[in-house]
């Protein structure tokens, strides 16, 4: 049975759709199969928690979903666009326009202010400076950083830095936000505050978010919770 029409229909509807993703790595004289046909669909405005033991393939799944790594087989759809046959330049364009990334470490540019850090991806995309700064100001205001816009990263707390990183990640209005332990370096109170800000932004913008975390308290607050078992994505019933 040809499932291509079904895949096309699903891919057109969802911000992120992974189908039959496999990935293995060389290990000694053989290969370690990390993903064995993983399927995943994210819906607009939805936050999904990805929890799994170290070595289960969380980072690999995120890298493939973010077009940072190619699967051995399977397909990645971003907003309906199949990315498997895209060349490096096309993948870079899709990452820049349609995918936002937030990591455990903020990776802000130290010589620029919070406002300039958020504006940077918009300027790279080709937006006029005035428009980029206006949108950046709005996003930082939404993240309750109105009074910190002109501060450089070294002048911000860890929680403030992560909120700037989140604002930067959504500056180009992506379809998908991928977060890899974004609260891992924060104390529990600050982690909750940053998570609340991220949730509010996702709900307001309608993008879809995949949030890898070891924090089960935060995972319980997300719309869905998934894990990786024997190379497959499995829903955790709650």
Short mmCIF file of C-alpha atoms in Angstrom, two decimals:
data_model
loop_
_atom_site.label_atom_id
_atom_site.label_comp_id
_atom_site.label_asym_id
_atom_site.label_seq_id
_atom_site.Cartn_x
_atom_site.Cartn_y
_atom_site.Cartn_z
CA UNK A 1 0.00 0.00 0.00
CA UNK A 2 1.36 3.41 -0.99
CA UNK A 3 1.39 5.67 2.10
CA UNK A 4 2.83 8.69 0.30
CA UNK A 5 -0.49 10.64 0.10
CA UNK A 6 -1.01 10.11 3.83
CA UNK A 7 2.50 11.35 4.56
CA UNK A 8 2.00 14.41 2.40
CA UNK A 9 -1.27 15.23 4.15
CA UNK A 10 0.27 14.80 7.61
CA UNK A 11 3.35 16.79 6.68
CA UNK A 12 1.27 19.72 5.40
CA UNK A 13 -0.63 20.03 8.67
CA UNK A 14 2.10 19.81 11.29
CA UNK A 15 5.11 22.04 12.14
CA UNK A 16 7.29 18.95 12.67
CA UNK A 17 6.70 15.45 11.38
CA UNK A 18 9.32 12.69 11.66
CA UNK A 19 8.64 9.43 9.84
CA UNK A 20 10.67 6.23 10.15
CA UNK A 21 13.86 7.90 11.37
CA UNK A 22 16.85 5.56 11.74
CA UNK A 23 20.34 6.46 12.84
CA UNK A 24 23.36 4.38 13.74
CA UNK A 25 26.95 5.15 14.69
CA UNK A 26 30.18 3.24 14.24
CA UNK A 27 31.17 1.43 17.43
CA UNK A 28 34.26 -0.70 17.40
CA UNK A 29 33.96 -3.12 14.48
CA UNK A 30 30.21 -2.79 14.28
CA UNK A 31 27.47 -0.15 14.47
CA UNK A 32 25.30 1.01 17.34
CA UNK A 33 21.70 1.47 16.23
CA UNK A 34 20.34 4.45 18.20
CA UNK A 35 17.10 5.18 16.34
CA UNK A 36 15.19 2.34 14.73
CA UNK A 37 12.25 3.89 12.93
CA UNK A 38 11.26 6.78 15.19
CA UNK A 39 8.00 8.59 14.39
CA UNK A 40 6.95 11.91 15.92
CA UNK A 41 4.42 14.62 15.17
CA UNK A 42 4.24 18.02 16.85
CA UNK A 43 1.11 20.16 16.70
CA UNK A 44 0.92 23.99 16.61
CA UNK A 45 1.00 25.59 20.05
CA UNK A 46 2.00 22.32 21.71
CA UNK A 47 4.92 21.67 24.06
CA UNK A 48 6.22 18.10 24.17
CA UNK A 49 8.62 16.84 26.83
CA UNK A 50 11.32 14.41 25.71
CA UNK A 51 12.65 12.42 28.66
CA UNK A 52 14.97 9.46 28.33
CA UNK A 53 18.14 8.07 29.95
CA UNK A 54 21.53 9.30 28.79
CA UNK A 55 22.57 7.44 25.65
CA UNK A 56 19.01 6.68 24.56
CA UNK A 57 19.23 9.08 21.60
CA UNK A 58 17.63 12.34 22.81
CA UNK A 59 20.31 14.58 21.35
CA UNK A 60 20.41 12.57 18.13
CA UNK A 61 16.66 12.96 17.70
CA UNK A 62 16.86 16.71 18.35
CA UNK A 63 19.79 17.12 15.94
CA UNK A 64 17.92 15.27 13.21
CA UNK A 65 14.70 17.22 13.86
CA UNK A 66 16.73 20.44 13.70
CA UNK A 67 18.47 19.45 10.44
CA UNK A 68 21.84 19.50 12.16
CA UNK A 69 22.34 15.83 11.36
CA UNK A 70 21.01 13.57 8.62
CA UNK A 71 19.24 10.29 9.41
CA UNK A 72 20.31 7.03 7.78
CA UNK A 73 16.75 6.66 6.54
CA UNK A 74 13.32 8.19 7.10
CA UNK A 75 12.07 11.70 6.44
CA UNK A 76 11.90 15.00 8.31
CA UNK A 77 9.09 17.40 7.38
CA UNK A 78 9.27 20.99 8.63
CA UNK A 79 5.96 22.76 8.07
CA UNK A 80 5.17 20.37 5.23
CA UNK A 81 8.56 20.63 3.54
CA UNK A 82 10.40 17.29 3.14
CA UNK A 83 14.04 17.91 4.02
CA UNK A 84 15.69 14.59 3.18
CA UNK A 85 16.87 15.62 -0.29
CA UNK A 86 17.64 19.24 0.61
CA UNK A 87 21.23 20.29 0.05
CA UNK A 88 23.29 21.99 2.76
CA UNK A 89 22.32 25.49 1.65
CA UNK A 90 18.62 24.64 1.66
CA UNK A 91 18.89 23.01 5.09
CA UNK A 92 20.64 26.10 6.42
CA UNK A 93 17.84 28.30 5.07
CA UNK A 94 15.15 26.11 6.67
CA UNK A 95 17.00 26.13 10.00
CA UNK A 96 17.35 29.90 9.89
CA UNK A 97 13.73 30.60 8.95
CA UNK A 98 11.68 27.77 10.45
CA UNK A 99 13.54 26.30 13.44
CA UNK A 100 14.52 27.90 16.74
CA UNK A 101 17.09 26.40 19.11
CA UNK A 102 17.57 26.86 22.86
CA UNK A 103 20.42 25.04 24.57
CA UNK A 104 21.53 24.44 28.16
CA UNK A 105 24.09 27.22 27.69
CA UNK A 106 22.70 30.45 26.26
CA UNK A 107 25.46 31.04 23.64
CA UNK A 108 24.73 34.76 23.55
CA UNK A 109 27.28 37.00 21.85
CA UNK A 110 29.11 38.67 24.75
CA UNK A 111 29.97 41.93 22.97
CA UNK A 112 26.35 42.73 22.09
CA UNK A 113 23.42 43.85 24.22
CA UNK A 114 20.37 41.67 24.87
CA UNK A 115 18.46 43.68 22.25
CA UNK A 116 21.22 43.25 19.66
CA UNK A 117 21.49 39.51 20.38
CA UNK A 118 17.79 39.04 19.65
CA UNK A 119 17.98 41.22 16.54
CA UNK A 120 20.98 39.37 15.08
CA UNK A 121 19.16 36.41 13.44
CA UNK A 122 16.64 38.82 11.93
CA UNK A 123 19.37 40.99 10.46
CA UNK A 124 21.09 37.89 9.05
CA UNK A 125 17.79 36.95 7.43
CA UNK A 126 17.67 40.36 5.76
CA UNK A 127 15.22 42.32 7.90
CA UNK A 128 15.73 46.09 8.12
CA UNK A 129 17.55 47.11 11.30
CA UNK A 130 14.70 49.32 12.58
CA UNK A 131 12.13 46.56 12.14
CA UNK A 132 14.44 43.95 13.71
CA UNK A 133 15.06 46.13 16.77
CA UNK A 134 11.35 46.86 17.16
CA UNK A 135 10.46 43.17 17.09
CA UNK A 136 13.34 42.36 19.44
CA UNK A 137 12.12 44.98 21.89
CA UNK A 138 8.62 43.48 21.81
CA UNK A 139 9.94 39.97 22.42
CA UNK A 140 12.15 41.04 25.32
CA UNK A 141 9.22 42.95 26.78
CA UNK A 142 7.15 39.80 26.52
CA UNK A 143 9.89 37.99 28.43
CA UNK A 144 9.75 40.73 31.12
CA UNK A 145 13.18 42.07 30.27
CA UNK A 146 12.18 45.64 29.41
CA UNK A 147 14.71 47.07 31.82
CA UNK A 148 17.56 44.80 30.69
CA UNK A 149 17.54 45.31 26.93
CA UNK A 150 20.73 47.38 26.83
CA UNK A 151 22.67 45.06 29.15
CA UNK A 152 25.30 42.68 27.83
CA UNK A 153 25.13 38.97 28.76
CA UNK A 154 27.75 39.30 31.53
CA UNK A 155 25.49 41.84 33.22
CA UNK A 156 22.49 39.47 33.24
CA UNK A 157 21.60 36.65 35.61
CA UNK A 158 21.46 33.06 34.36
CA UNK A 159 17.68 33.15 34.11
CA UNK A 160 17.76 36.46 32.25
CA UNK A 161 20.33 35.11 29.81
CA UNK A 162 18.13 32.12 29.04
CA UNK A 163 15.10 34.33 28.51
CA UNK A 164 17.13 36.39 26.04
CA UNK A 165 18.16 33.12 24.32
CA UNK A 166 14.51 32.08 24.05
CA UNK A 167 13.55 35.45 22.58
CA UNK A 168 16.39 35.13 20.07
CA UNK A 169 15.29 31.58 19.16
CA UNK A 170 11.80 32.75 18.17
CA UNK A 171 12.85 36.07 16.63
CA UNK A 172 12.37 34.79 13.07
CA UNK A 173 8.92 33.35 13.90
CA UNK A 174 9.93 29.69 13.43
CA UNK A 175 7.50 26.84 13.06
CA UNK A 176 9.38 24.65 15.55
CA UNK A 177 11.32 25.37 18.74
CA UNK A 178 13.82 22.72 19.88
CA UNK A 179 15.08 23.05 23.46
CA UNK A 180 17.85 20.85 24.86
CA UNK A 181 17.93 21.05 28.68
CA UNK A 182 17.40 24.85 28.60
CA UNK A 183 16.84 25.01 32.37
CA UNK A 184 19.52 22.46 33.29
CA UNK A 185 21.93 25.05 34.71
CA UNK A 186 19.33 27.00 36.68
CA UNK A 187 18.11 26.67 40.23
CA UNK A 188 14.56 25.25 40.60
CA UNK A 189 12.83 28.61 41.13
CA UNK A 190 14.58 30.26 38.18
CA UNK A 191 14.01 27.16 36.01
CA UNK A 192 10.27 27.39 36.67
CA UNK A 193 10.24 31.11 35.83
CA UNK A 194 12.11 30.54 32.55
CA UNK A 195 9.84 27.60 31.67
CA UNK A 196 6.73 29.69 32.33
CA UNK A 197 8.06 32.38 29.99
CA UNK A 198 8.77 29.79 27.31
CA UNK A 199 5.27 28.28 27.64
CA UNK A 200 3.63 31.70 27.33
CA UNK A 201 5.63 32.47 24.20
CA UNK A 202 4.80 29.13 22.58
CA UNK A 203 1.09 29.53 23.32
CA UNK A 204 1.03 33.09 22.00
CA UNK A 205 2.94 32.35 18.80
CA UNK A 206 1.39 28.99 17.91
CA UNK A 207 4.73 27.34 17.19
CA UNK A 208 5.45 23.78 18.34
CA UNK A 209 8.13 22.99 20.92
CA UNK A 210 10.12 19.85 21.72
CA UNK A 211 11.75 20.18 25.14
CA UNK A 212 14.39 17.62 26.19
CA UNK A 213 14.70 17.61 29.96
CA UNK A 214 15.59 15.56 33.03
CA UNK A 215 13.31 17.74 35.15
CA UNK A 216 10.24 15.56 35.64
CA UNK A 217 8.36 18.32 37.45
CA UNK A 218 8.56 20.49 34.33
CA UNK A 219 7.84 17.51 32.05
CA UNK A 220 4.58 16.89 33.91
CA UNK A 221 3.46 20.41 33.04
CA UNK A 222 3.86 19.94 29.28
CA UNK A 223 1.09 18.87 26.91
CA UNK A 224 2.64 15.50 26.12
CA UNK A 225 5.54 13.47 27.40
CA UNK A 226 7.52 11.07 25.21
CA UNK A 227 10.53 8.86 25.70
CA UNK A 228 12.80 6.69 23.58
CA UNK A 229 12.62 2.92 24.00
CA UNK A 230 14.69 0.63 21.82
CA UNK A 231 15.11 3.35 19.22
CA UNK A 232 11.40 4.24 18.98
CA UNK A 233 9.41 7.22 20.23
CA UNK A 234 6.94 6.10 22.90
CA UNK A 235 4.19 8.20 24.50
CA UNK A 236 4.20 8.24 28.29
CA UNK A 237 0.65 7.86 29.55
CA UNK A 238 -0.33 10.26 32.35
#
